[in-house]
C-alpha cells in the first residue's frame, strides 16, 4: 500500500478487498476470545458489552455496579456476600441459557470460566479470613476430603476426614441437633489432640498462633444453633479447607513426637512410596537389610552390609534433593538427620541389643514419612535427549502411556519445526484430548487430588495454547521439561490407583525375574516353570507333547494357587474374579492345534506377565502365615484352641494321618480316619454355628474348607499316596492355626452338670 500512487489501479483495489476479507476470517479470527478488553474506568456498563439478551444485559449492568461498589467499600462483609449471591444467581441463569445452545456456544468452556472466577470471589479476603499473603484454595464439591489435604500423619488425616463428613451431614440436615452436637464434639477433640503434637514439636514454632485460629473458629461454631443457616455451614466448610492448607500444612514433616505405625512383619509397604522408582527400590532394600540384621543380630557381615547400603542410599538421595530449587533449609536439615543416624549406626556393634534394633526399625519408618515425604513431587528429573519417551516414564496404563509417547513425539516435532503450524495444531489437539481422558480417569479415584492435577493441566494449556508459530526455543524447551517433570512428579501419584488394568512390559527374552516375585516360594517356583514352559512351546511349535505339558503345568499351578488364595480371609482378595481369570485363559487356549501359532504364544506370554503383576500381586502379604508341619507329626500345645473337646478331637486327626503314612494300604485305618474327621467337623460346626460372636462369613468359609478337605479324602483308595499324606499333614497344620484359631474366645463352653467348679 505504501508504494501506491494515484490514480489507484483497479487491480490493487480488487487485491485489497480480497486480502482484508480473507485476513479477518483466517487470521484475525484466531485471536477471538484471547485479546484483553479495555476495563472501563469508572467501572460502569456501556453498550459495548451488549449481548442482545434483555435479562442478561440487565444483570450485567447490576454486576458492574456491585463490583464498583465493592471496590469503594472493600471491608463491607454484607456487600461482599451480596456480590457472591448475585454473581452466582447470574451464572446459574446464564448457564441454563448457553447449555441449551450446547457446542456452538462453547458451553463447557464458558461454564469452566464461571467456576474459576466464582472460586476467587467466594474466597476473597475480608475481615472474617486472616490468610494474609496466601491464595484461597479450592473447596471440593461434593464436600469430601481428598488427598490434596493430606498432612501425612495417619490419625490427623483420619480426623480431618471425619470433620468433612460431620460438616457434610450438618449441611444435609441443618435441623439435626445430633449432627451439630457431633460436629462440635469432634472438632473440639481434634483441636486438642492436634495441639498436643504441634505445641510439642521441636521444629514447628507457631503453637500460639495456630491455637488462636482454632479458638476463633470454635467460638463461632459453638454458637451455632439449629437449624444451622446454610451460610454458616458454607463458612465452616471453607474455613476447614483453608485452615488445613494454609495452617496445618506448615507442620507437615515437623511433628517429631508423632509416631507412625511400624509395619509388622518388617517389610516395606506401598504407603511408604515416595514415587521415585530408584529411591523406593532402595527403601525396600533397606527394610530387607534391617530385617536381616534383626534376624541375625550377631552377624557382623550383615550389619556391615546394612551400614554400607544406608550410606549409599543417603548419598544418592542427597544428590537428588539438593537439585530442588529453594529447598536449602530442608536439605540441610535432612542431611543432618542422615549424619546423626549414621553416627549411631557406626557406634553400635554386634551382637545388636533389642533396644537398638527397635530404634533402627522405627527410625527408618518415621524418617521416610516425616522427612522423605517432603520431597515427593518436587524432585528434578532428567529430560531425555533426544526427546523420546522411554520406559522410566511408564504409568503402567496402556492408553495413557501410548498417549504420553505421542506427546513426546509431537513436542519434539514442534521443537524441530517451530514454524510448522500443522504440527503445532496437531500437538495442541493431542494434549487437550490426553488431558481430558486422563482427568476422566483420575477424577474417579476416591480421595485423589483431581482438582490440583487439573489445575496443572490448565496452567500448562494456558501458556502452550497461547503460543504462536514460529515457536521460540524457550517455549519448546519449557514444554519438554514440563511434560517430563509432570509425568514423574504428578502422574506417578496415580500409579496403581486408577480403575484401569495396569499394563507391564513383557520380558524379552521371556525369562522370569524378581520383578514377578509374590514372596511365596512354591508359587514363585511354579511361575518360573510356567515361563520356561511357554519358551519350550515357542521352540517346539509342532510338538503336541510340549504344548500338553504347558497346559498341564498351568492347570496344576492354578489348582494349587487357588487352594492358597482361598484361605485369605475377610474378603481381602477377590477370589471369584481371580478364579474367573484362570478359567478364561484356559478356555481361550483350549482346542489349540499344532503347530502352535506365534499369535497364541504372544497372547499367553502377555497374559501371564500381566496376570502375575495385576492379579497375583494382590494376594501378596495377605496369605495366612505358613506354619511348619510338626515332625514327628503329632498334636502339641501350639495347636491348642482352649476348648477341651476340640483339642481332644484334634489329637487323633494328627495320629491317624501319621499312622496312614506308615501303613498306607490299611483300608480299615483309612475308614476310621475319615470317620474321625467327619465326626469332628460335625461337632465343631455345631458349636461355632451357635456362637453369636463368630462372624457369619467366617462360619461359611470354615464349613467350605471342611467340605473341600473331605472331598479329597472320600475319593481315596488304598494304598494312600504319599502325595495325599503330605497334603493332609500340611492342610491340618495350616487349618487349625489360620482357621480354627479365629473362633478362640467365641465358642460356647460346656455348662457343668452338676454345676460344680472344676479345674
XYZ file of C-alpha atoms in Angstrom:
759
model
C 0.000 0.000 0.000
C 2.892 2.378 0.802
C 4.148 2.120 -2.770
C 0.828 3.210 -4.313
C 0.295 6.414 -6.215
C -2.856 7.890 -7.640
C -4.841 7.009 -9.547
C -5.062 3.698 -7.623
C -5.418 0.791 -10.038
C -8.500 -1.411 -10.019
C -6.158 -4.418 -9.763
C -4.893 -3.219 -6.381
C -8.442 -2.358 -5.232
C -9.541 -5.945 -6.022
C -6.462 -7.326 -4.236
C -7.104 -5.205 -1.140
C -10.773 -6.238 -0.954
C -9.800 -9.895 -1.228
C -6.918 -9.598 1.273
C -8.942 -7.891 4.024
C -11.834 -10.331 3.648
C -9.565 -13.370 3.961
C -7.325 -11.802 6.624
C -10.112 -11.061 9.071
C -11.652 -14.523 8.667
C -8.447 -16.559 8.570
C -6.107 -14.554 10.780
C -7.930 -12.048 12.989
C -10.500 -14.673 13.972
C -7.676 -16.621 15.654
C -7.447 -14.043 18.398
C -11.178 -14.100 19.128
C -11.738 -14.602 22.876
C -7.986 -14.171 23.529
C -7.367 -10.426 23.401
C -7.668 -8.354 26.584
C -10.527 -5.861 26.508
C -10.399 -2.349 27.926
C -11.590 -2.224 31.552
C -13.992 0.691 31.949
C -12.975 3.473 34.339
C -15.199 4.420 36.052
C -16.393 0.833 36.203
C -19.793 1.292 34.505
C -21.501 -0.941 31.958
C -21.938 0.523 28.458
C -23.349 -0.695 25.161
C -20.041 -2.188 24.044
C -20.819 -5.045 26.489
C -24.266 -5.726 24.998
C -25.066 -9.426 24.353
C -28.552 -8.616 22.983
C -30.392 -10.670 25.558
C -32.529 -8.375 27.675
C -32.272 -10.177 31.022
C -28.561 -10.971 30.662
C -27.731 -7.394 29.696
C -29.739 -6.096 32.677
C -27.912 -8.480 35.032
C -24.530 -7.452 33.598
C -25.357 -3.818 34.480
C -26.023 -4.882 38.086
C -22.763 -6.892 38.236
C -20.749 -3.854 37.119
C -22.427 -1.645 39.704
C -21.929 -4.125 42.559
C -18.243 -4.655 41.745
C -17.667 -0.877 41.567
C -19.373 -0.541 44.953
C -17.215 -3.333 46.443
C -14.077 -1.625 45.146
C -15.123 1.517 47.025
C -16.023 -0.425 50.212
C -13.590 -3.414 50.387
C -14.271 -4.082 54.094
C -18.045 -4.380 53.759
C -18.819 -8.040 54.502
C -22.515 -7.723 53.649
C -21.688 -6.176 50.288
C -19.205 -8.990 49.558
C -21.861 -11.599 50.384
C -24.348 -9.772 48.154
C -21.813 -9.857 45.289
C -21.405 -13.599 45.747
C -25.160 -14.223 45.713
C -25.857 -12.027 42.701
C -22.935 -13.446 40.661
C -23.986 -16.986 41.497
C -27.624 -16.341 40.524
C -26.496 -14.702 37.283
C -24.134 -17.539 36.403
C -26.855 -20.124 37.118
C -29.342 -18.400 34.818
C -26.803 -17.690 32.073
C -25.531 -21.295 32.146
C -29.065 -22.611 31.642
C -29.287 -20.493 28.510
C -25.982 -21.407 26.898
C -26.148 -25.066 27.980
C -29.321 -25.323 25.897
C -27.294 -23.929 22.996
C -24.556 -26.572 23.540
C -21.427 -26.894 21.427
C -21.917 -23.785 19.220
C -21.852 -21.676 22.383
C -18.753 -23.492 23.712
C -20.862 -24.203 26.798
C -18.396 -26.320 28.790
C -15.518 -23.866 28.404
C -17.818 -20.967 29.325
C -19.020 -22.720 32.491
C -15.429 -23.552 33.471
C -14.559 -19.840 33.331
C -17.516 -19.105 35.600
C -16.358 -21.758 38.075
C -12.801 -20.438 38.194
C -13.947 -16.840 38.693
C -16.516 -17.760 41.327
C -13.939 -19.663 43.362
C -11.845 -16.494 43.573
C -14.909 -14.440 44.501
C -16.094 -16.977 47.061
C -12.807 -16.929 48.962
C -11.915 -13.243 48.504
C -10.125 -11.797 51.547
C -12.319 -9.997 54.065
C -12.407 -9.394 57.816
C -13.632 -12.954 58.509
C -10.484 -14.515 56.996
C -6.938 -13.859 58.088
C -4.944 -15.643 55.392
C -2.623 -12.746 54.605
C -0.442 -13.312 51.505
C -1.995 -16.724 50.900
C -4.229 -17.564 47.962
C -7.561 -19.262 48.731
C -7.797 -22.953 47.965
C -10.353 -24.981 46.071
C -13.203 -26.346 48.201
C -14.169 -29.804 46.885
C -17.706 -30.457 45.678
C -19.199 -32.722 46.845
C -17.640 -31.870 50.207
C -15.337 -34.879 50.670
C -11.776 -34.985 51.976
C -9.234 -35.581 49.179
C -5.539 -36.355 49.218
C -4.554 -32.775 48.339
C -5.429 -32.157 52.016
C -3.106 -34.895 53.336
C -0.782 -33.869 56.173
C 0.834 -37.355 56.241
C 0.013 -38.103 59.878
C -2.412 -41.018 59.752
C -4.646 -40.172 62.700
C -4.728 -36.451 61.905
C -5.735 -37.216 58.305
C -8.405 -39.634 59.560
C -9.766 -36.962 61.887
C -9.811 -34.409 59.070
C -11.861 -36.876 57.004
C -14.318 -37.223 59.865
C -14.643 -33.437 60.191
C -15.516 -33.247 56.477
C -18.128 -35.985 57.000
C -19.681 -34.209 60.006
C -19.810 -30.856 58.208
C -21.447 -32.502 55.209
C -24.058 -34.118 57.476
C -24.870 -30.775 59.113
C -25.247 -29.260 55.627
C -27.639 -32.045 54.593
C -29.748 -31.923 57.775
C -29.282 -28.448 59.362
C -32.145 -29.116 61.787
C -30.452 -32.177 63.342
C -29.251 -31.480 66.870
C -27.347 -34.772 66.876
C -25.263 -33.895 63.805
C -24.447 -30.426 65.119
C -23.528 -31.820 68.527
C -21.305 -34.485 66.935
C -19.546 -31.818 64.846
C -18.837 -29.621 67.874
C -17.565 -32.561 69.920
C -15.359 -33.921 67.132
C -13.919 -30.503 66.271
C -13.014 -29.824 69.903
C -11.427 -33.254 70.335
C -9.441 -32.864 67.107
C -8.124 -29.416 68.032
C -6.995 -30.665 71.448
C -5.323 -33.792 70.016
C -3.603 -31.898 67.196
C -2.391 -29.161 69.560
C -0.680 -31.781 71.701
C 1.623 -32.541 68.754
C 2.319 -29.180 67.166
C 2.904 -27.437 70.501
C 5.475 -30.072 71.479
C 7.324 -30.110 68.172
C 10.988 -29.147 68.147
C 10.783 -27.573 64.681
C 7.233 -26.094 64.495
C 7.067 -22.760 66.291
C 3.550 -21.409 65.670
C 1.756 -23.085 68.573
C 0.044 -19.962 69.932
C -0.989 -18.504 66.582
C -2.288 -21.883 65.408
C -4.219 -22.399 68.652
C -5.709 -18.909 68.373
C -7.157 -19.763 64.939
C -8.737 -22.877 66.451
C -10.351 -20.882 69.252
C -11.715 -18.136 66.989
C -13.294 -20.757 64.743
C -14.614 -22.856 67.611
C -16.242 -19.863 69.302
C -18.328 -19.254 66.202
C -19.048 -22.967 65.722
C -20.126 -23.378 69.360
C -22.607 -20.503 68.996
C -24.397 -22.175 66.067
C -27.935 -23.375 66.729
C -30.445 -25.480 64.833
C -31.457 -25.096 62.132
C -27.938 -24.132 61.098
C -28.042 -21.440 58.352
C -26.568 -22.680 55.089
C -24.295 -19.643 55.016
C -22.751 -20.717 58.327
C -22.213 -24.259 57.037
C -20.528 -22.936 53.887
C -18.357 -20.660 56.013
C -17.256 -23.598 58.192
C -16.592 -25.816 55.147
C -14.431 -23.140 53.590
C -12.618 -22.428 56.868
C -11.610 -26.066 57.301
C -10.141 -26.355 53.784
C -8.255 -23.060 54.031
C -7.062 -23.879 57.573
C -5.660 -27.297 56.638
C -3.817 -25.984 53.576
C -2.704 -22.626 54.947
C -2.005 -23.522 58.578
C -1.858 -27.287 59.187
C 0.404 -27.719 56.164
C 3.029 -25.660 57.991
C 3.589 -28.538 60.443
C 3.978 -31.196 57.732
C 7.130 -33.234 58.395
C 7.772 -31.334 61.656
C 5.734 -33.229 64.283
C 8.642 -35.194 65.669
C 6.573 -36.527 68.584
C 4.001 -38.134 66.252
C 4.631 -41.853 65.881
C 3.783 -43.570 62.587
C 2.907 -47.256 62.704
C 5.817 -49.596 62.028
C 4.755 -52.455 59.697
C 4.814 -55.979 61.129
C 6.353 -58.101 59.749
C 9.052 -55.529 58.996
C 8.554 -55.309 55.231
C 8.331 -52.156 53.111
C 4.712 -51.233 52.313
C 3.211 -49.178 49.419
C 2.035 -46.415 51.783
C 5.751 -45.555 52.156
C 6.127 -44.749 48.441
C 7.929 -41.518 47.575
C 7.104 -42.072 43.860
C 10.716 -42.174 42.640
C 11.455 -45.680 41.420
C 15.101 -45.884 42.447
C 14.502 -44.352 45.880
C 11.522 -46.641 46.552
C 13.573 -49.643 45.410
C 16.392 -48.610 47.751
C 13.931 -48.229 50.648
C 12.773 -51.808 50.020
C 16.406 -52.968 50.232
C 16.937 -51.010 53.479
C 13.933 -52.748 55.068
C 15.308 -56.109 53.948
C 18.805 -55.322 55.264
C 17.451 -54.181 58.646
C 15.273 -57.279 58.912
C 18.258 -59.467 58.044
C 20.328 -57.918 60.836
C 17.426 -58.242 63.266
C 17.152 -61.948 62.481
C 20.955 -62.370 62.774
C 21.988 -59.898 65.497
C 25.455 -61.480 65.879
C 26.368 -61.420 62.174
C 28.978 -58.683 61.566
C 28.904 -59.132 57.781
C 25.160 -58.495 57.618
C 25.498 -55.423 59.835
C 28.343 -54.082 57.663
C 26.136 -54.558 54.602
C 23.323 -52.642 56.310
C 25.644 -49.742 57.111
C 27.084 -49.586 53.592
C 23.619 -49.812 51.996
C 22.395 -46.976 54.213
C 25.420 -44.786 53.301
C 24.975 -45.427 49.570
C 21.262 -44.636 49.743
C 21.783 -41.401 51.669
C 24.459 -40.218 49.241
C 22.246 -40.798 46.202
C 19.130 -39.360 47.836
C 21.013 -36.228 48.917
C 22.393 -35.721 45.407
C 18.812 -35.699 44.140
C 17.022 -33.465 46.654
C 19.889 -30.940 46.584
C 18.836 -30.194 42.987
C 15.407 -28.933 44.118
C 15.193 -25.108 43.833
C 14.626 -23.108 47.044
C 14.954 -26.220 49.208
C 18.151 -25.307 51.058
C 16.823 -25.223 54.627
C 15.019 -28.539 54.214
C 18.028 -30.129 52.519
C 20.413 -29.206 55.312
C 18.017 -30.499 57.967
C 17.593 -33.741 56.002
C 21.350 -34.216 55.671
C 21.798 -33.600 59.415
C 19.296 -36.374 60.170
C 21.235 -38.743 57.911
C 24.542 -37.800 59.554
C 23.230 -38.266 63.105
C 21.663 -41.627 62.291
C 24.808 -42.932 60.602
C 26.853 -41.899 63.640
C 24.631 -44.062 65.839
C 24.827 -46.970 63.390
C 28.625 -46.717 63.312
C 28.891 -46.602 67.108
C 26.870 -49.791 67.561
C 28.385 -53.244 67.476
C 27.227 -56.818 67.263
C 25.515 -58.547 68.911
C 22.749 -55.931 68.451
C 20.545 -55.485 71.512
C 16.742 -55.285 71.329
C 16.520 -51.567 72.149
C 18.879 -50.623 69.326
C 17.084 -52.936 66.882
C 13.757 -51.303 67.742
C 15.319 -47.860 67.325
C 16.676 -48.643 63.829
C 13.401 -50.190 62.628
C 11.408 -47.264 63.963
C 13.809 -44.567 62.703
C 13.531 -45.575 59.045
C 9.710 -45.572 59.046
C 9.457 -42.220 60.863
C 12.189 -40.725 58.649
C 10.514 -41.712 55.379
C 7.114 -40.375 56.433
C 8.284 -37.298 58.347
C 11.207 -36.230 56.166
C 11.437 -38.014 52.803
C 7.771 -37.312 52.045
C 8.623 -33.603 51.873
C 10.385 -34.090 48.528
C 7.534 -36.073 46.933
C 6.546 -34.325 43.718
C 9.475 -31.877 43.856
C 12.487 -33.771 42.518
C 14.040 -32.570 39.258
C 14.091 -35.331 36.663
C 16.387 -35.579 33.676
C 14.812 -34.515 30.374
C 15.726 -37.134 27.737
C 17.774 -36.047 24.752
C 16.810 -36.807 22.044
C 13.308 -36.061 23.333
C 11.811 -39.553 23.073
C 9.591 -41.310 25.621
C 11.316 -44.182 27.422
C 10.179 -46.773 29.991
C 11.169 -44.701 33.055
C 8.039 -42.619 32.269
C 5.732 -45.643 32.449
C 2.480 -45.250 34.391
C 1.594 -48.891 33.507
C -1.758 -47.885 31.974
C -1.568 -48.717 28.273
C -3.678 -45.927 26.804
C -2.070 -43.273 28.991
C 1.452 -44.494 28.194
C 0.642 -44.659 24.481
C -0.649 -41.089 24.630
C 2.458 -39.932 26.500
C 4.592 -41.400 23.691
C 2.649 -39.267 21.185
C 3.028 -36.137 23.341
C 6.803 -36.592 23.456
C 6.837 -37.052 19.675
C 4.673 -34.037 18.906
C 6.583 -31.678 21.224
C 9.845 -32.890 19.681
C 8.437 -32.263 16.198
C 7.365 -28.749 17.230
C 10.866 -28.001 18.523
C 12.457 -29.304 15.318
C 9.948 -27.490 13.070
C 8.962 -24.353 15.018
C 7.239 -22.753 12.000
C 5.073 -25.785 11.175
C 1.544 -24.627 12.016
C 0.050 -28.057 11.262
C 2.423 -29.821 13.673
C 1.682 -27.251 16.381
C -2.085 -27.541 15.863
C -1.900 -31.355 15.989
C 0.146 -31.241 19.195
C -2.343 -28.894 20.876
C -5.180 -31.265 19.964
C -3.286 -34.310 21.270
C -2.573 -32.542 24.565
C -6.180 -31.488 25.000
C -7.553 -34.966 24.247
C -4.980 -36.623 26.544
C -5.730 -34.298 29.443
C -9.482 -34.849 29.000
C -9.092 -38.646 29.043
C -6.627 -38.676 31.930
C -8.811 -36.342 34.023
C -11.851 -38.557 33.368
C -9.931 -41.489 34.897
C -8.137 -39.984 37.895
C -11.201 -37.998 38.978
C -12.992 -41.342 39.571
C -10.484 -42.263 42.298
C -11.750 -41.530 45.845
C -9.588 -39.005 47.736
C -7.371 -38.295 44.687
C -6.425 -34.626 44.202
C -8.422 -34.307 40.993
C -8.679 -30.510 41.121
C -4.986 -29.950 41.882
C -3.968 -32.201 38.982
C -6.459 -30.495 36.674
C -5.024 -27.076 37.561
C -1.555 -28.190 36.468
C -3.022 -29.204 33.107
C -4.934 -25.919 32.876
C -1.897 -23.773 33.650
C 0.201 -25.624 31.065
C -2.535 -25.366 28.440
C -2.968 -21.649 29.061
C 0.672 -20.966 28.218
C 1.184 -23.548 25.461
C -2.087 -22.933 23.623
C -1.424 -19.177 23.521
C 1.987 -19.594 21.875
C 2.323 -18.725 18.188
C 4.400 -20.058 15.336
C 7.254 -19.804 14.851
C 7.624 -21.281 18.323
C 10.548 -19.924 20.296
C 13.182 -22.264 21.705
C 12.158 -21.010 25.147
C 8.596 -22.307 24.684
C 9.550 -25.754 23.331
C 12.283 -26.243 25.963
C 9.801 -25.298 28.675
C 7.174 -27.696 27.259
C 9.690 -30.567 27.119
C 10.740 -30.009 30.719
C 7.147 -29.571 31.939
C 5.962 -32.875 30.467
C 8.939 -34.850 31.814
C 8.594 -33.402 35.332
C 4.782 -33.625 35.282
C 4.648 -37.323 34.446
C 7.151 -38.305 37.142
C 6.125 -35.830 39.844
C 2.352 -35.743 39.327
C 1.085 -38.591 37.111
C 3.110 -41.146 39.060
C 0.961 -40.373 42.108
C -1.987 -42.191 40.482
C 0.006 -45.310 39.541
C -1.806 -48.311 40.962
C -4.891 -46.238 41.892
C -6.849 -45.823 38.640
C -9.741 -48.155 37.914
C -7.846 -49.449 34.891
C -5.914 -52.667 34.500
C -2.214 -51.872 34.511
C -0.047 -52.920 31.592
C 3.505 -54.145 32.213
C 6.431 -54.780 29.911
C 6.633 -58.393 28.763
C 10.246 -59.537 29.300
C 12.317 -60.317 26.234
C 13.873 -62.876 26.331
C 10.888 -64.441 28.082
C 12.557 -65.367 31.380
C 11.050 -64.944 34.858
C 12.841 -62.337 37.019
C 12.445 -60.984 40.542
C 10.038 -58.257 39.435
C 7.459 -61.112 39.364
C 8.082 -62.209 42.982
C 4.941 -62.936 45.003
C 7.119 -63.923 48.001
C 5.643 -67.417 48.379
C 8.351 -69.872 47.389
C 6.256 -72.617 45.813
C 4.171 -70.147 43.801
C 7.300 -68.297 42.649
C 8.905 -71.611 41.683
C 5.786 -72.570 39.730
C 5.744 -69.202 37.952
C 9.349 -69.801 36.881
C 8.229 -73.154 35.460
C 5.361 -71.519 33.528
C 7.744 -69.045 31.873
C 10.051 -71.936 30.965
C 7.148 -74.000 29.576
C 5.968 -71.145 27.312
C 9.522 -70.776 25.955
C 9.610 -74.515 25.258
C 6.414 -74.218 23.199
C 7.970 -71.342 21.226
C 10.977 -73.537 20.467
C 8.898 -76.630 19.511
C 5.666 -75.347 17.970
C 4.966 -78.659 16.189
C 5.330 -80.835 19.301
C 1.936 -81.728 20.815
C 3.548 -83.218 23.934
C 5.324 -79.938 24.715
C 2.050 -77.999 24.351
C 0.150 -80.514 26.509
C 2.844 -80.292 29.187
C 2.481 -76.499 29.302
C -1.324 -76.738 29.624
C -0.974 -79.329 32.424
C 1.506 -77.079 34.283
C -0.899 -74.145 34.065
C -3.788 -76.263 35.381
C -1.744 -77.725 38.250
C -0.467 -74.280 39.203
C -3.959 -72.801 39.160
C -5.292 -75.584 41.412
C -2.548 -75.085 43.972
C -2.681 -71.290 43.832
C -6.477 -71.295 44.241
C -6.104 -73.573 47.233
C -3.774 -70.961 48.694
C -5.634 -67.729 47.991
C -8.999 -69.154 49.047
C -7.546 -69.190 52.584
C -7.396 -65.375 52.542
C -10.000 -64.142 54.984
C -12.194 -61.057 55.338
C -12.712 -60.628 51.569
C -9.269 -59.061 51.212
C -8.755 -60.766 47.856
C -11.312 -61.093 45.045
C -11.332 -64.875 44.877
C -14.131 -65.183 42.313
C -12.515 -62.734 39.890
C -9.130 -64.466 40.236
C -10.628 -67.875 39.512
C -12.510 -66.371 36.578
C -9.259 -65.174 35.012
C -7.804 -68.679 35.337
C -10.867 -70.186 33.664
C -10.729 -67.522 30.964
C -7.156 -68.225 29.842
C -7.710 -71.983 29.784
C -10.916 -71.584 27.751
C -9.039 -69.336 25.332
C -6.217 -71.786 24.618
C -8.450 -74.867 24.685
C -8.536 -76.617 21.358
C -5.335 -75.098 20.002
C -3.688 -77.429 17.492
C -0.080 -77.823 16.491
C 1.777 -76.129 15.039
C 1.092 -73.505 17.738
C 0.963 -70.074 16.116
C 3.004 -67.068 17.179
C -0.276 -65.267 17.888
C -1.145 -67.821 20.592
C 2.281 -67.822 22.260
C 2.423 -63.994 22.256
C -1.038 -63.940 23.831
C -0.036 -66.438 26.551
C 3.231 -64.583 27.276
C 1.453 -61.279 27.666
C -1.394 -62.826 29.701
C 0.970 -64.452 32.205
C 3.086 -61.304 32.703
C 0.013 -59.073 33.183
C -1.789 -61.652 35.349
C 1.015 -62.091 37.863
C 1.539 -58.340 38.324
C -2.108 -57.259 38.170
C -3.883 -60.159 39.874
C -1.436 -62.393 41.763
C 0.282 -59.357 43.300
C -2.983 -58.536 45.055
C -2.568 -61.547 47.362
C 0.990 -60.616 48.373
C 1.100 -60.122 52.123
C -2.496 -61.327 52.527
C -1.954 -65.071 52.663
C -2.270 -66.560 56.137
C 1.034 -67.315 57.812
C 2.566 -70.611 56.728
C 3.272 -72.808 59.758
C 5.836 -75.562 59.850
C 4.439 -79.085 59.731
C 5.498 -80.772 63.005
C 7.906 -83.635 62.814
C 7.131 -86.201 64.171
C 3.542 -85.492 63.080
C 1.569 -85.193 66.297
C -0.528 -82.606 68.131
C 1.262 -80.263 70.569
C 0.304 -77.217 72.682
C 0.921 -74.793 69.795
C -2.332 -76.146 68.275
C -4.434 -75.568 71.423
C -7.720 -73.713 70.785
C -8.548 -73.911 74.519
C -11.825 -75.784 74.131
C -11.134 -79.230 75.689
C -13.467 -81.126 73.344
C -11.899 -79.572 70.258
C -8.325 -80.056 71.442
C -9.040 -83.671 72.318
C -10.662 -84.296 68.928
C -7.743 -82.676 67.071
C -5.227 -85.147 68.539
C -6.485 -88.283 66.719
C -6.680 -86.321 63.459
C -2.898 -85.995 63.629
C -2.222 -89.571 64.727
C -4.446 -91.247 62.129
C -2.691 -89.403 59.260
C 0.699 -90.322 60.757
C -0.444 -93.957 61.010
C -1.650 -93.926 57.391
C 1.810 -92.786 56.330
C 3.254 -95.897 57.988
C 0.595 -98.331 56.657
C -0.928 -96.701 53.542
C -2.527 -99.996 52.417
C -4.733 -100.326 55.595
C -8.323 -99.723 54.343
C -9.796 -100.102 57.848
C -7.487 -97.380 59.172
C -8.430 -95.112 56.264
C -12.155 -95.564 57.007
C -11.569 -94.919 60.717
C -9.548 -91.801 59.949
C -12.277 -90.456 57.650
C -14.888 -91.048 60.392
C -12.732 -89.126 62.923
C -12.571 -86.136 60.592
C -16.315 -86.246 59.787
C -17.345 -86.568 63.449
C -15.028 -83.740 64.486
C -16.204 -81.404 61.732
C -19.876 -82.050 62.593
C -19.281 -81.364 66.293
C -17.112 -78.294 65.661
C -19.613 -76.808 63.204
C -22.460 -77.306 65.686
C -20.537 -75.310 68.297
C -19.391 -72.405 66.152
C -22.805 -72.108 64.457
C -24.263 -71.488 67.937
C -21.791 -68.655 68.535
C -23.142 -65.105 68.342
C -19.656 -63.563 68.067
C -18.084 -65.782 65.371
C -18.808 -63.895 62.144
C -21.263 -65.455 59.670
C -18.763 -65.119 56.832
C -16.160 -66.999 58.923
C -18.688 -69.757 59.625
C -19.471 -70.087 55.924
C -15.791 -70.198 54.895
C -14.975 -72.630 57.717
C -17.632 -75.118 56.583
C -16.492 -74.825 52.965
C -12.925 -75.679 53.975
C -14.161 -78.754 55.848
C -16.173 -79.892 52.808
C -13.286 -79.283 50.418
C -10.922 -81.387 52.550
C -13.452 -84.214 52.949
C -13.940 -84.259 49.168
C -10.262 -85.128 48.744
C -10.453 -87.801 51.437
C -13.647 -89.539 50.277
C -12.117 -90.243 46.892
C -9.135 -92.118 48.351
C -8.379 -95.772 47.918
C -5.587 -97.864 49.336
C -2.689 -97.699 49.195
C -2.961 -93.999 50.136
C -0.440 -91.986 48.123
C 2.370 -90.074 49.830
C 1.228 -87.004 47.899
C -2.132 -87.035 49.733
C -0.449 -87.736 53.078
C 1.773 -84.665 52.613
C -1.249 -82.591 51.592
C -3.274 -83.715 54.650
C -0.436 -83.005 57.087
C 0.040 -79.555 55.600
C -3.717 -78.810 55.439
C -4.452 -79.694 59.078
C -1.429 -77.740 60.337
C -2.470 -74.586 58.498
C -6.206 -75.065 59.101
C -6.013 -75.159 62.893
C -3.671 -72.155 63.079
C -5.319 -69.982 60.425
C -8.976 -71.007 60.638
C -9.818 -72.726 63.941
C -7.881 -70.095 65.881
C -10.392 -67.491 64.639
C -13.111 -68.969 66.867
C -10.986 -68.716 70.014
C -12.973 -66.972 72.777
C -16.110 -67.074 70.605
C -17.410 -70.643 71.068
C -19.912 -71.629 73.766
C -18.414 -73.698 76.579
C -19.970 -76.770 78.133
C -22.020 -75.972 81.254
C -21.111 -78.325 84.100
C -23.847 -80.659 85.357
C -23.888 -80.976 88.295
C -22.994 -77.236 88.429
C -19.667 -77.541 90.275
C -16.427 -75.650 89.578
C -13.579 -77.830 88.364
C -10.039 -77.244 87.180
